[in-house]
């Protein structure tokens, strides 16, 4: 792996190592914020229970506004995801796509880690970047993002039949054909949210767990871009 | 034109004839300046297009809608606009004479007549040694498939009225014991589909008038539906849309909200997934349409709506859980997933905390 990240000495035992650029950190939190917004607004769209004020159209436009927020956030999410993916592939940055793709070595690494987390047996390596299990869960998240954005934009283009963009016409029909009509697309969009949320629960738990148990400031690494490593571990890199 | 027809034609009320022309021009999205031209086209058509109307697996609801349209009246429809040479429900002939009429119509006007189909075609083979493909529908000793093949094969155009002939309708719903299919799918031909349950006669007539006026069939969407009638979504032209945007929803049938005419989204309205102009053209002499009358849209103009748009009174489909075959709703499944993930994390945390305590003297961080 490249040595293009500076290391900062903290003390005799620990060393701060830069593992991400600030931009990638920023993208992570943009993605987190938009996913939360999309889930909240999406759930309301799926099951509108609240009514504000008199509830009369002149007074409140709850559904319209909620959907507006959902759609704007959808674009923010898509942009952030595309930028993040570009980062994974771009030769000018560290190509972390190899840590994310479910290659045989990543899968076996992930299984080892899972075995370790569940039974405490085996060895826990120190990973400078994503560990194989984290990589796989990010891969699954990316798949779900792909599902949410394709089904989401298919639903969106349904109401956009005044738009003359080509995709607005073929996209819903393609999605409809794959998923059994627009209700099927809608259902998948809805279920996809729950799958994503369950992964997020696992993701956050694992990060908190690793940060506490291995004292590597794993969570800090997605905020400041630095990870804390013991000197004897860093010798591996 | 026969003496009889001319006599009846002369009795026609000019005003209702022009009303019809105006409605057709509106449905086709033409300006009112076109009304005289439409009237002229209909009047001048040297020979009104010969129409053969076939019935397959159906409830005659589309014929019923056709007959019940009071402007134009049935007489006007039959005599003024179309020359309906065969229609099992409204023709006077019966038995051999009827079959004779059909034969005559399709041989005399080969390549020029319009075949209107009502009802789905069963394509399955009944069990038993005597079963033949398509046997579930037999008319005059021939299978519906056979008749459809012959009649549609020689037609200038095939117009499918109603959801059944367009996409199979209720009889094609899972598990579809008779193998019912839309006519286009069953015969592998392209058809003009006027789905709906029933079709809206204005759309069907407008399609024919489009042909009279321009000599061609109207532009179709990906499901074979004329764009002039099926390009817009129910939800986008719904009279209750302001309530949707405002977040005012009927939560229960018979409630105060229902009386106030709030949006039916939560009661399972499929308007957001359905393309049709029933909210503009309306049914029953242009007086009403389902959502106007307080019932959610069930998506009757969409392919396989019985399977895909159900439950009619719920927003999302139940999901079949692979083990046990129970139907669960999407939300229950989702909550279970997220819950399971959360519980898993909690259990793991408790386990490691306990383990860590017992491991502490071993310098547990590296574990
Ligand atoms: C993490 C990402 C997302 C989540 C969790 C999410 C969640 C949801 C949920 C729960 C619904 C309600 C579904 C229902 O029950 O009918 C919904 C509706 C919808 N979402 Fe998303 N969504 C996401 C991304 C997107 C994206 C990228 C788009 C693209 C424009 C999008 C467009 C839509 C549309 C058009 C609807 C239907 C709104 C309506 O019927 O008025 N969503 N979303
Ligand atoms: C909607 C919620 C979330 C989503 C979709 C999400 C998604 C992701 C993705 C795709 C990555 C890997 C790519 C990258 O480096 O940017 C990642 C990494 C990371 N996330 Fe999240 N995340 C979410 C919430 C959180 C939260 C709340 C935390 C904090 C507790 C967190 C902490 C981390 C950390 C520490 C990493 C770096 C992992 C490593 O280098 O080993 N995430 N997240
Ligand atoms: S009643 Fe149905 S079509 Fe009308 S606004 Fe509500 S959801 Fe849309
Ligand atoms: S409201 Fe929906 S189900 Fe009812 S006639 Fe119109 S398209 Fe068909």
XYZ file of C-alpha atoms and ligand atoms in Angstrom:
706
model
C 0.000 0.000 0.000
C 1.166 3.491 -0.735
C 3.067 5.474 1.827
C 1.446 8.642 0.624
C -0.210 9.282 3.968
C 1.796 11.007 6.620
C 2.132 9.490 10.047
C 2.055 11.591 13.177
C 3.909 10.482 16.246
C 1.715 10.576 19.330
C 3.817 8.983 21.964
C 6.149 6.097 22.443
C 3.479 3.498 22.118
C 0.969 4.933 19.642
C 1.210 6.596 16.292
C -1.511 8.465 14.366
C -1.674 7.356 10.774
C -3.625 9.150 8.103
C -5.950 6.666 6.417
C -8.438 8.879 4.586
C -8.484 12.275 2.973
C -10.775 14.847 4.574
C -12.893 14.762 1.445
C -13.665 11.058 1.862
C -14.540 11.708 5.493
C -16.854 14.495 4.440
C -18.507 12.230 1.863
C -19.144 9.588 4.525
C -21.066 12.033 6.665
C -22.939 13.477 3.720
C -24.024 9.927 2.919
C -25.006 9.274 6.535
C -27.021 12.491 6.733
C -28.807 11.830 3.472
C -29.595 8.209 4.334
C -31.128 9.269 7.636
C -33.118 12.011 5.914
C -34.250 9.597 3.212
C -35.358 7.005 5.749
C -37.329 9.506 7.799
C -38.987 11.178 4.825
C -39.431 7.820 3.060
C -41.190 6.322 6.043
C -43.510 9.289 6.155
C -44.224 8.976 2.436
C -44.935 5.299 2.955
C -47.187 5.847 5.924
C -48.313 9.435 6.343
C -49.696 9.732 9.841
C -49.044 13.272 10.912
C -51.142 16.257 10.083
C -50.062 19.738 10.938
C -52.104 22.837 11.681
C -55.591 22.655 10.322
C -54.200 20.243 7.798
C -55.903 22.151 5.039
C -53.926 22.531 1.835
C -53.525 26.288 2.255
C -52.089 25.720 5.703
C -49.790 22.770 5.319
C -48.263 20.957 2.453
C -46.728 18.189 4.524
C -46.677 15.409 2.004
C -45.547 17.621 -0.838
C -42.750 19.101 1.248
C -41.669 15.749 2.626
C -41.483 14.306 -0.853
C -39.598 17.353 -2.014
C -37.017 16.819 0.720
C -36.854 13.119 -0.189
C -36.151 13.892 -3.819
C -33.601 16.617 -3.199
C -31.808 14.420 -0.680
C -31.919 11.598 -3.196
C -29.882 13.716 -5.586
C -27.445 14.651 -2.823
C -27.032 10.979 -1.964
C -26.519 9.980 -5.568
C -23.895 12.681 -6.060
C -22.048 11.725 -2.885
C -22.147 8.038 -3.818
C -20.808 8.685 -7.296
C -18.000 10.828 -5.924
C -17.183 8.176 -3.332
C -17.147 5.450 -5.969
C -14.936 7.581 -8.163
C -12.571 7.801 -5.229
C -12.521 4.035 -4.947
C -11.517 3.604 -8.565
C -9.510 6.692 -9.333
C -5.789 6.136 -9.877
C -5.040 9.507 -8.281
C -6.368 8.362 -4.917
C -5.951 5.122 -3.033
C -7.986 2.500 -4.854
C -9.860 0.950 -1.985
C -12.163 -0.922 -4.323
C -10.007 -4.015 -3.744
C -10.921 -3.968 -0.075
C -14.601 -3.746 -0.943
C -15.067 -6.292 -3.695
C -15.929 -9.778 -2.436
C -12.816 -11.460 -3.738
C -12.048 -14.975 -2.407
C -9.366 -13.619 -0.091
C -11.716 -10.921 1.230
C -14.450 -13.471 1.785
C -12.210 -15.854 3.662
C -10.810 -12.940 5.652
C -14.339 -11.857 6.493
C -15.272 -15.382 7.570
C -12.214 -15.552 9.802
C -13.105 -12.238 11.383
C -16.691 -13.269 11.860
C -15.510 -16.479 13.519
C -13.244 -14.414 15.712
C -15.998 -11.983 16.711
C -18.413 -14.789 17.489
C -16.109 -17.180 19.352
C -13.043 -15.141 20.268
C -10.887 -17.799 18.620
C -8.267 -17.029 16.026
C -6.268 -13.878 15.434
C -7.399 -10.323 14.880
C -5.182 -8.553 12.411
C -4.825 -4.807 12.517
C -6.087 -3.258 9.391
C -4.969 0.101 8.279
C -8.008 0.572 6.067
C -11.227 -1.394 5.885
C -11.005 -4.884 7.293
C -12.412 -7.679 5.103
C -15.654 -7.917 7.070
C -16.103 -4.167 6.887
C -15.323 -4.401 3.195
C -18.042 -6.972 2.611
C -20.600 -5.006 4.556
C -19.692 -1.895 2.565
C -20.104 -3.976 -0.582
C -23.588 -5.041 0.527
C -24.397 -1.432 1.377
C -23.316 -0.364 -2.084
C -25.594 -3.017 -3.615
C -28.475 -1.702 -1.538
C -27.643 1.855 -2.513
C -27.767 0.728 -6.113
C -31.159 -0.861 -5.480
C -32.524 2.190 -3.666
C -31.328 4.654 -6.266
C -32.506 2.652 -9.284
C -35.922 1.869 -7.835
C -36.135 5.379 -6.387
C -35.409 7.087 -9.669
C -37.760 4.706 -11.454
C -40.535 5.779 -9.081
C -39.474 9.350 -9.510
C -39.547 9.299 -13.285
C -43.124 8.013 -13.130
C -44.319 11.392 -12.082
C -41.935 13.032 -14.481
C -43.636 12.030 -17.690
C -43.483 15.634 -18.785
C -39.697 15.352 -18.821
C -38.370 14.555 -22.234
C -35.273 12.740 -21.005
C -35.034 9.378 -22.660
C -34.391 7.493 -19.479
C -37.517 8.861 -17.915
C -39.418 6.753 -20.420
C -37.477 3.509 -20.575
C -36.313 3.416 -17.019
C -39.616 2.745 -15.267
C -40.587 0.205 -17.871
C -37.290 -1.586 -17.441
C -37.618 -1.559 -13.679
C -41.240 -2.575 -13.981
C -40.318 -5.502 -16.147
C -37.637 -6.632 -13.727
C -39.607 -6.166 -10.534
C -43.139 -6.948 -11.629
C -44.733 -3.600 -12.234
C -44.411 -0.327 -10.412
C -45.999 -1.669 -7.197
C -43.199 -4.229 -7.131
C -40.639 -1.477 -7.603
C -42.221 0.412 -4.757
C -42.224 -2.610 -2.505
C -38.550 -3.278 -3.199
C -37.714 0.350 -2.575
C -39.456 0.030 0.772
C -37.851 -3.307 1.718
C -34.448 -2.075 0.551
C -34.609 0.607 3.204
C -34.967 -1.975 5.969
C -32.136 -4.107 4.600
C -29.945 -1.024 4.467
C -30.939 -0.055 7.987
C -30.083 -3.476 9.377
C -26.674 -3.266 7.738
C -26.195 0.184 9.212
C -26.964 -1.179 12.673
C -24.315 -3.861 12.218
C -21.888 -1.374 10.651
C -22.165 1.139 13.454
C -21.995 -1.545 16.100
C -18.870 -3.042 14.583
C -17.168 0.332 14.395
C -18.021 1.139 17.988
C -16.978 -2.330 19.075
C -13.664 -2.227 17.257
C -12.965 1.273 18.559
C -13.573 0.271 22.149
C -12.054 -3.188 22.155
C -9.002 -2.518 19.999
C -8.476 1.108 21.000
C -7.620 2.127 17.477
C -9.839 5.186 17.270
C -11.636 3.562 14.416
C -14.545 5.960 14.619
C -12.243 8.946 14.744
C -10.762 7.731 11.486
C -13.915 8.609 9.608
C -14.011 12.055 11.214
C -10.423 13.249 11.220
C -9.055 10.760 8.733
C -6.477 9.406 11.201
C -6.270 6.063 12.856
C -4.361 5.259 16.004
C -1.935 2.353 15.708
C 0.386 0.708 18.179
C 3.953 1.027 17.012
C 4.548 -2.687 16.910
C 1.545 -3.042 14.639
C 2.566 -0.249 12.341
C 5.770 -2.045 11.600
C 3.692 -4.328 9.401
C 3.086 -1.571 6.879
C -74.788 1.679 -47.341
C -78.058 -0.126 -47.014
C -81.403 1.649 -47.324
C -82.091 0.883 -43.728
C -78.883 2.466 -42.483
C -79.363 5.616 -44.519
C -82.853 5.994 -43.179
C -81.603 5.733 -39.613
C -78.697 7.998 -40.281
C -81.016 10.719 -41.464
C -82.900 10.523 -38.234
C -79.774 11.291 -36.269
C -79.786 14.262 -34.073
C -77.144 16.606 -35.434
C -76.505 18.147 -32.058
C -75.608 14.894 -30.332
C -73.502 13.915 -33.296
C -71.461 17.085 -32.938
C -71.270 16.601 -29.171
C -69.686 13.251 -29.826
C -67.246 14.797 -32.278
C -66.284 17.385 -29.679
C -65.675 14.703 -27.061
C -63.542 12.734 -29.456
C -61.457 15.737 -30.376
C -60.966 16.459 -26.679
C -59.935 12.887 -25.959
C -57.477 12.989 -28.835
C -56.065 16.240 -27.535
C -57.136 18.211 -30.596
C -58.464 21.737 -30.549
C -62.140 22.489 -30.970
C -61.305 23.760 -34.448
C -60.971 20.107 -35.379
C -64.580 19.269 -34.500
C -66.018 20.086 -37.933
C -63.207 18.147 -39.554
C -63.921 15.128 -37.415
C -67.598 15.364 -38.277
C -66.676 15.641 -41.925
C -64.323 12.691 -41.776
C -66.976 10.538 -40.214
C -69.649 11.659 -42.634
C -67.489 11.406 -45.680
C -65.879 8.072 -44.932
C -66.822 6.292 -48.148
C -67.392 3.100 -46.303
C -67.496 3.099 -42.555
C -64.866 0.740 -41.323
C -66.189 -2.731 -41.013
C -65.889 -3.947 -37.453
C -65.896 -7.487 -36.179
C -66.328 -7.680 -32.446
C -65.139 -10.905 -30.856
C -65.973 -12.170 -27.387
C -63.638 -14.444 -25.483
C -63.301 -15.027 -21.732
C -65.157 -11.970 -20.539
C -68.123 -10.572 -18.644
C -69.468 -8.423 -21.497
C -68.752 -5.378 -19.379
C -67.003 -3.678 -22.257
C -69.938 -4.227 -24.605
C -72.146 -3.045 -21.804
C -70.109 0.149 -21.420
C -70.262 0.580 -25.161
C -74.032 0.194 -25.301
C -74.622 2.373 -22.259
C -72.803 5.329 -23.701
C -75.716 7.651 -24.319
C -73.826 10.189 -26.316
C -73.274 8.775 -28.813
C -76.172 6.415 -28.463
C -75.743 2.832 -29.523
C -77.638 3.470 -32.711
C -75.308 6.303 -33.531
C -72.280 4.246 -32.721
C -73.346 1.322 -34.797
C -74.690 3.186 -37.753
C -72.895 6.425 -37.875
C -69.356 5.644 -37.039
C -68.813 1.964 -37.350
C -70.269 -0.735 -39.454
C -70.387 -3.470 -36.895
C -70.774 -6.624 -38.914
C -70.466 -9.129 -36.138
C -71.095 -8.714 -32.440
C -72.457 -11.665 -30.520
C -74.354 -9.624 -27.969
C -76.085 -7.030 -30.076
C -76.483 -8.648 -33.477
C -79.874 -9.955 -34.499
C -78.515 -13.049 -36.201
C -77.860 -16.268 -34.324
C -76.395 -19.697 -34.910
C -75.290 -20.571 -38.423
C -76.465 -17.241 -39.745
C -74.182 -15.423 -37.312
C -71.211 -17.557 -38.277
C -72.078 -16.819 -41.880
C -71.957 -13.079 -41.172
C -68.574 -13.404 -39.583
C -67.193 -15.346 -42.504
C -68.600 -12.831 -44.940
C -67.212 -9.829 -43.062
C -63.713 -11.183 -42.848
C -63.488 -12.430 -46.421
C -65.129 -9.426 -48.077
C -63.044 -6.888 -46.205
C -59.861 -8.817 -45.815
C -57.030 -6.573 -44.647
C -59.425 -3.672 -44.155
C -61.717 -4.503 -41.247
C -61.030 -3.735 -37.626
C -61.157 -6.606 -35.169
C -62.257 -5.530 -31.708
C -61.545 -8.128 -29.082
C -63.207 -8.382 -25.712
C -61.969 -10.928 -23.187
C -58.868 -13.014 -22.668
C -57.793 -16.078 -24.617
C -57.311 -19.294 -22.656
C -54.214 -21.062 -23.921
C -53.923 -23.985 -21.515
C -54.812 -27.541 -22.416
C -57.514 -29.088 -20.238
C -56.484 -32.310 -18.529
C -57.663 -35.610 -19.965
C -57.103 -37.363 -23.269
C -59.622 -35.263 -25.206
C -58.129 -31.929 -24.110
C -56.856 -29.646 -26.847
C -54.894 -26.438 -26.433
C -57.282 -23.570 -25.857
C -60.275 -25.852 -25.224
C -61.399 -23.839 -22.216
C -63.184 -21.536 -24.640
C -65.131 -23.058 -27.494
C -67.511 -21.115 -29.722
C -69.403 -22.848 -32.514
C -67.124 -25.867 -32.146
C -63.900 -23.897 -32.510
C -61.497 -22.748 -29.829
C -61.238 -19.077 -29.090
C -57.578 -19.233 -30.092
C -58.529 -20.589 -33.505
C -61.132 -17.925 -34.138
C -58.847 -15.176 -32.903
C -56.035 -16.360 -35.135
C -58.222 -16.319 -38.223
C -60.078 -13.090 -37.551
C -57.148 -11.065 -36.208
C -54.858 -12.399 -38.897
C -56.918 -10.797 -41.648
C -57.666 -7.543 -39.865
C -56.250 -4.119 -40.649
C -55.916 -3.564 -36.929
C -56.762 -5.376 -33.750
C -58.179 -3.254 -30.963
C -58.392 -4.890 -27.557
C -61.015 -3.308 -25.352
C -60.867 -3.857 -21.626
C -58.102 -5.250 -19.500
C -58.928 -8.903 -20.266
C -58.254 -8.791 -23.980
C -55.386 -6.367 -23.444
C -53.513 -8.208 -20.704
C -55.603 -11.127 -19.472
C -57.613 -9.470 -16.694
C -58.879 -11.363 -13.680
C -58.865 -14.751 -15.361
C -55.115 -14.429 -15.878
C -54.581 -13.873 -12.170
C -52.308 -16.341 -10.414
C -52.565 -19.332 -10.574
C -54.317 -18.787 -13.919
C -55.774 -22.275 -14.398
C -56.882 -21.734 -17.990
C -53.656 -20.094 -19.122
C -55.546 -16.912 -19.968
C -53.606 -14.244 -21.841
C -54.196 -10.981 -23.577
C -54.917 -11.368 -27.280
C -51.660 -9.770 -28.344
C -49.621 -12.040 -26.099
C -51.550 -15.189 -26.988
C -51.255 -14.656 -30.737
C -47.877 -12.954 -30.710
C -49.205 -9.926 -32.591
C -49.220 -6.259 -31.746
C -52.587 -4.863 -30.792
C -53.984 -1.494 -29.841
C -54.993 -1.895 -26.224
C -57.756 0.109 -24.584
C -57.522 -1.392 -21.107
C -59.788 -0.463 -18.256
C -62.417 -2.315 -16.353
C -64.413 -1.616 -18.365
C -62.762 0.255 -21.217
C -63.927 3.793 -21.702
C -65.909 3.790 -24.975
C -64.770 7.338 -25.708
C -61.188 6.120 -25.955
C -62.110 3.213 -28.175
C -64.148 5.353 -30.527
C -61.462 8.016 -30.541
C -58.980 5.379 -31.670
C -61.199 4.466 -34.592
C -61.792 8.113 -35.428
C -58.067 8.706 -35.390
C -57.905 6.079 -38.085
C -60.748 7.647 -40.068
C -59.220 11.071 -39.808
C -55.578 10.346 -40.393
C -55.622 6.906 -41.926
C -53.385 5.564 -39.197
C -53.601 4.251 -35.668
C -52.715 6.559 -32.781
C -49.255 6.581 -31.199
C -48.972 3.844 -28.602
C -47.065 3.553 -25.343
C -44.960 0.581 -24.297
C -48.008 -1.400 -23.246
C -49.745 -0.855 -26.572
C -52.076 1.822 -25.197
C -52.885 4.975 -27.178
C -50.849 7.777 -25.699
C -53.649 10.275 -25.958
C -55.550 8.379 -23.292
C -52.889 6.632 -21.229
C -49.983 9.013 -21.060
C -50.905 10.663 -17.795
C -51.007 9.269 -14.346
C -54.227 9.129 -12.314
C -52.367 10.564 -9.320
C -51.242 13.616 -11.302
C -54.724 14.621 -12.412
C -56.660 13.455 -9.410
C -59.262 15.724 -7.882
C -58.019 14.687 -4.427
C -54.394 15.510 -5.138
C -54.378 18.661 -3.013
C -55.290 16.497 -0.032
C -52.407 14.173 -0.845
C -49.946 17.028 -0.932
C -51.368 18.489 2.248
C -51.024 15.196 4.067
C -54.771 14.728 4.503
C -55.542 11.044 4.254
C -58.533 8.846 4.837
C -57.422 6.476 7.617
C -60.562 4.424 7.855
C -63.628 3.777 5.733
C -66.721 5.625 6.814
C -64.730 8.128 8.838
C -65.017 11.885 8.975
C -61.961 12.110 6.670
C -63.674 9.889 4.143
C -66.713 12.158 4.211
C -64.503 15.143 3.627
C -63.121 13.535 0.512
C -59.503 13.257 1.623
C -56.896 11.358 -0.374
C -57.266 7.572 -0.513
C -53.530 6.786 -0.622
C -53.511 4.951 2.692
C -56.639 3.020 1.768
C -54.682 1.414 -1.031
C -55.298 3.813 -3.902
C -53.096 2.792 -6.831
C -53.416 6.128 -8.597
C -49.668 6.729 -8.163
C -48.971 3.656 -10.304
C -51.712 3.899 -12.880
C -51.919 5.591 -16.261
C -55.425 6.309 -17.528
C -57.624 9.248 -18.430
C -60.692 8.040 -16.520
C -60.408 11.043 -14.216
C -60.750 13.398 -17.174
C -63.132 11.558 -19.489
C -64.975 9.812 -16.649
C -67.511 7.042 -16.858
C -71.291 6.813 -17.009
C -71.986 9.648 -19.311
C -69.012 11.588 -17.980
C -70.588 11.899 -14.568
C -68.187 10.065 -12.322
C -65.128 7.983 -11.790
C -64.057 5.673 -8.970
C -61.950 8.039 -6.883
C -64.569 10.749 -7.332
C -67.055 8.290 -5.872
C -64.825 7.581 -2.893
C -63.073 4.351 -3.864
C -59.356 4.080 -4.440
C -57.987 3.343 -7.880
C -57.242 -0.346 -8.405
C -55.094 0.166 -11.470
C -57.510 -1.401 -13.947
C -55.630 -0.025 -16.954
C -52.334 -1.676 -16.053
C -51.060 -5.110 -17.082
C -51.797 -7.894 -14.574
C -53.485 -5.480 -12.197
C -55.200 -8.246 -10.229
C -51.845 -9.622 -9.217
C -49.727 -6.530 -9.099
C -52.081 -3.905 -7.746
C -53.449 -6.038 -4.955
C -54.212 -5.769 -2.119
C -56.722 -3.260 -3.443
C -57.269 -1.895 0.054
C -53.667 -1.876 1.209
C -50.757 0.152 -0.040
C -48.035 -2.455 -0.335
C -48.197 -6.047 -1.360
C -47.784 -8.798 1.205
C -44.499 -10.580 0.847
C -44.341 -14.307 0.786
C -41.846 -15.499 3.349
C -39.936 -18.439 1.870
C -40.137 -20.619 4.972
C -43.649 -21.353 6.107
C -45.336 -19.525 3.253
C -46.903 -16.903 5.492
C -47.787 -13.571 4.023
C -46.175 -10.800 5.936
C -46.292 -7.144 5.243
C -43.188 -5.327 4.171
C -43.049 -3.317 7.355
C -43.184 -6.350 9.604
C -40.367 -8.001 7.689
C -38.309 -4.846 7.754
C -38.794 -4.223 11.450
C -37.841 -7.828 12.123
C -34.662 -7.453 10.082
C -33.572 -4.266 11.764
C -34.651 -5.606 15.135
C -32.699 -8.822 14.601
C -29.613 -6.836 13.679
C -30.014 -4.690 16.796
C -30.618 -7.670 19.082
C -27.667 -9.490 17.538
C -25.449 -6.508 18.243
C -26.708 -6.203 21.810
C -26.196 -9.893 22.524
C -22.724 -9.758 21.047
C -21.894 -6.682 23.119
C -23.095 -8.306 26.335
C -21.175 -11.459 25.490
C -17.909 -9.641 24.786
C -18.263 -7.451 27.844
C -18.719 -10.527 29.988
C -15.855 -12.275 28.271
C -13.618 -9.236 28.524
C -14.164 -9.064 32.257
C -13.078 -12.675 32.649
C -10.178 -12.174 30.210
C -8.950 -8.950 31.780
C -5.926 -10.392 33.496
C -4.708 -11.753 30.175
C -4.311 -8.194 28.832
C -7.374 -8.517 26.734
C -7.064 -5.629 24.220
C -5.391 -7.749 21.666
C -8.098 -10.302 21.695
C -31.198 5.284 1.218
C -31.956 5.631 0.304
C -33.479 5.687 0.330
C -34.369 5.282 1.273
C -34.083 4.622 2.589
C -35.690 5.557 0.763
C -36.878 5.264 1.422
C -38.120 5.402 0.877
C -39.339 4.901 1.431
C -39.457 4.109 2.713
C -40.348 5.245 0.610
C -41.820 4.929 0.781
C -42.141 3.738 -0.067
C -43.576 3.344 0.050
O -43.917 2.668 1.013
O -44.353 3.681 -0.829
C -39.795 5.977 -0.480
C -40.520 6.501 -1.527
C -39.936 7.089 -2.626
N -38.589 7.297 -2.833
Fe -37.093 6.748 -1.628
N -35.581 6.159 -0.456
C -34.225 6.236 -0.754
C -33.658 6.750 -1.883
C -34.370 7.293 -2.938
C -33.782 7.813 -4.119
C -32.295 7.839 -4.447
C -34.804 8.253 -4.889
C -34.639 8.902 -6.238
C -35.271 9.925 -6.652
C -36.034 8.006 -4.188
C -37.297 8.298 -4.662
C -38.461 7.913 -4.060
C -39.756 8.109 -4.636
C -40.055 8.756 -5.986
C -40.683 7.591 -3.745
C -42.193 7.571 -3.927
C -42.748 8.851 -3.474
C -44.227 8.937 -3.741
O -44.887 7.936 -3.942
O -44.730 10.035 -3.735
N -35.747 7.420 -2.987
N -38.424 6.067 -0.290
C -26.495 5.607 7.379
C -25.484 5.290 8.017
C -24.118 4.895 7.463
C -23.738 4.480 6.234
C -24.595 4.249 5.022
C -22.301 4.269 6.274
C -21.538 3.843 5.209
C -20.181 3.656 5.234
C -19.360 3.284 4.122
C -19.913 3.051 2.720
C -18.081 3.185 4.552
C -16.838 2.801 3.775
C -16.392 3.797 2.802
C -15.658 4.987 3.371
O -14.560 4.836 3.874
O -16.211 6.079 3.258
C -18.072 3.511 5.935
C -16.950 3.549 6.724
C -16.972 3.865 8.057
N -18.087 4.255 8.802
Fe -19.944 4.393 8.166
N -21.860 4.568 7.525
C -22.940 4.947 8.279
C -22.968 5.356 9.578
C -21.828 5.410 10.380
C -21.812 5.874 11.718
C -23.017 6.424 12.487
C -20.519 5.754 12.157
C -19.969 6.108 13.493
C -20.180 5.424 14.528
C -19.748 5.210 11.070
C -18.397 4.937 11.133
C -17.655 4.498 10.070
C -16.234 4.266 10.153
C -15.404 4.399 11.379
C -15.815 3.847 8.890
C -14.399 3.481 8.488
C -14.229 2.003 8.546
C -12.793 1.544 8.492
O -11.950 2.237 7.949
O -12.529 0.471 9.003
N -20.575 5.013 10.009
N -19.391 3.796 6.337
S -56.785 9.532 -4.162
Fe -55.222 8.229 -5.147
S -54.804 9.189 -7.128
Fe -55.904 10.684 -5.873
S -54.269 11.899 -4.910
Fe -54.780 10.269 -3.476
S -53.338 8.609 -3.975
Fe -53.314 10.025 -5.697
S -59.665 4.946 -11.028
Fe -58.147 3.409 -11.565
S -59.201 1.435 -11.341
Fe -60.763 3.028 -11.440
S -61.336 3.159 -13.600
Fe -59.739 4.689 -13.256
S -57.829 3.581 -13.764
Fe -59.395 2.040 -13.487
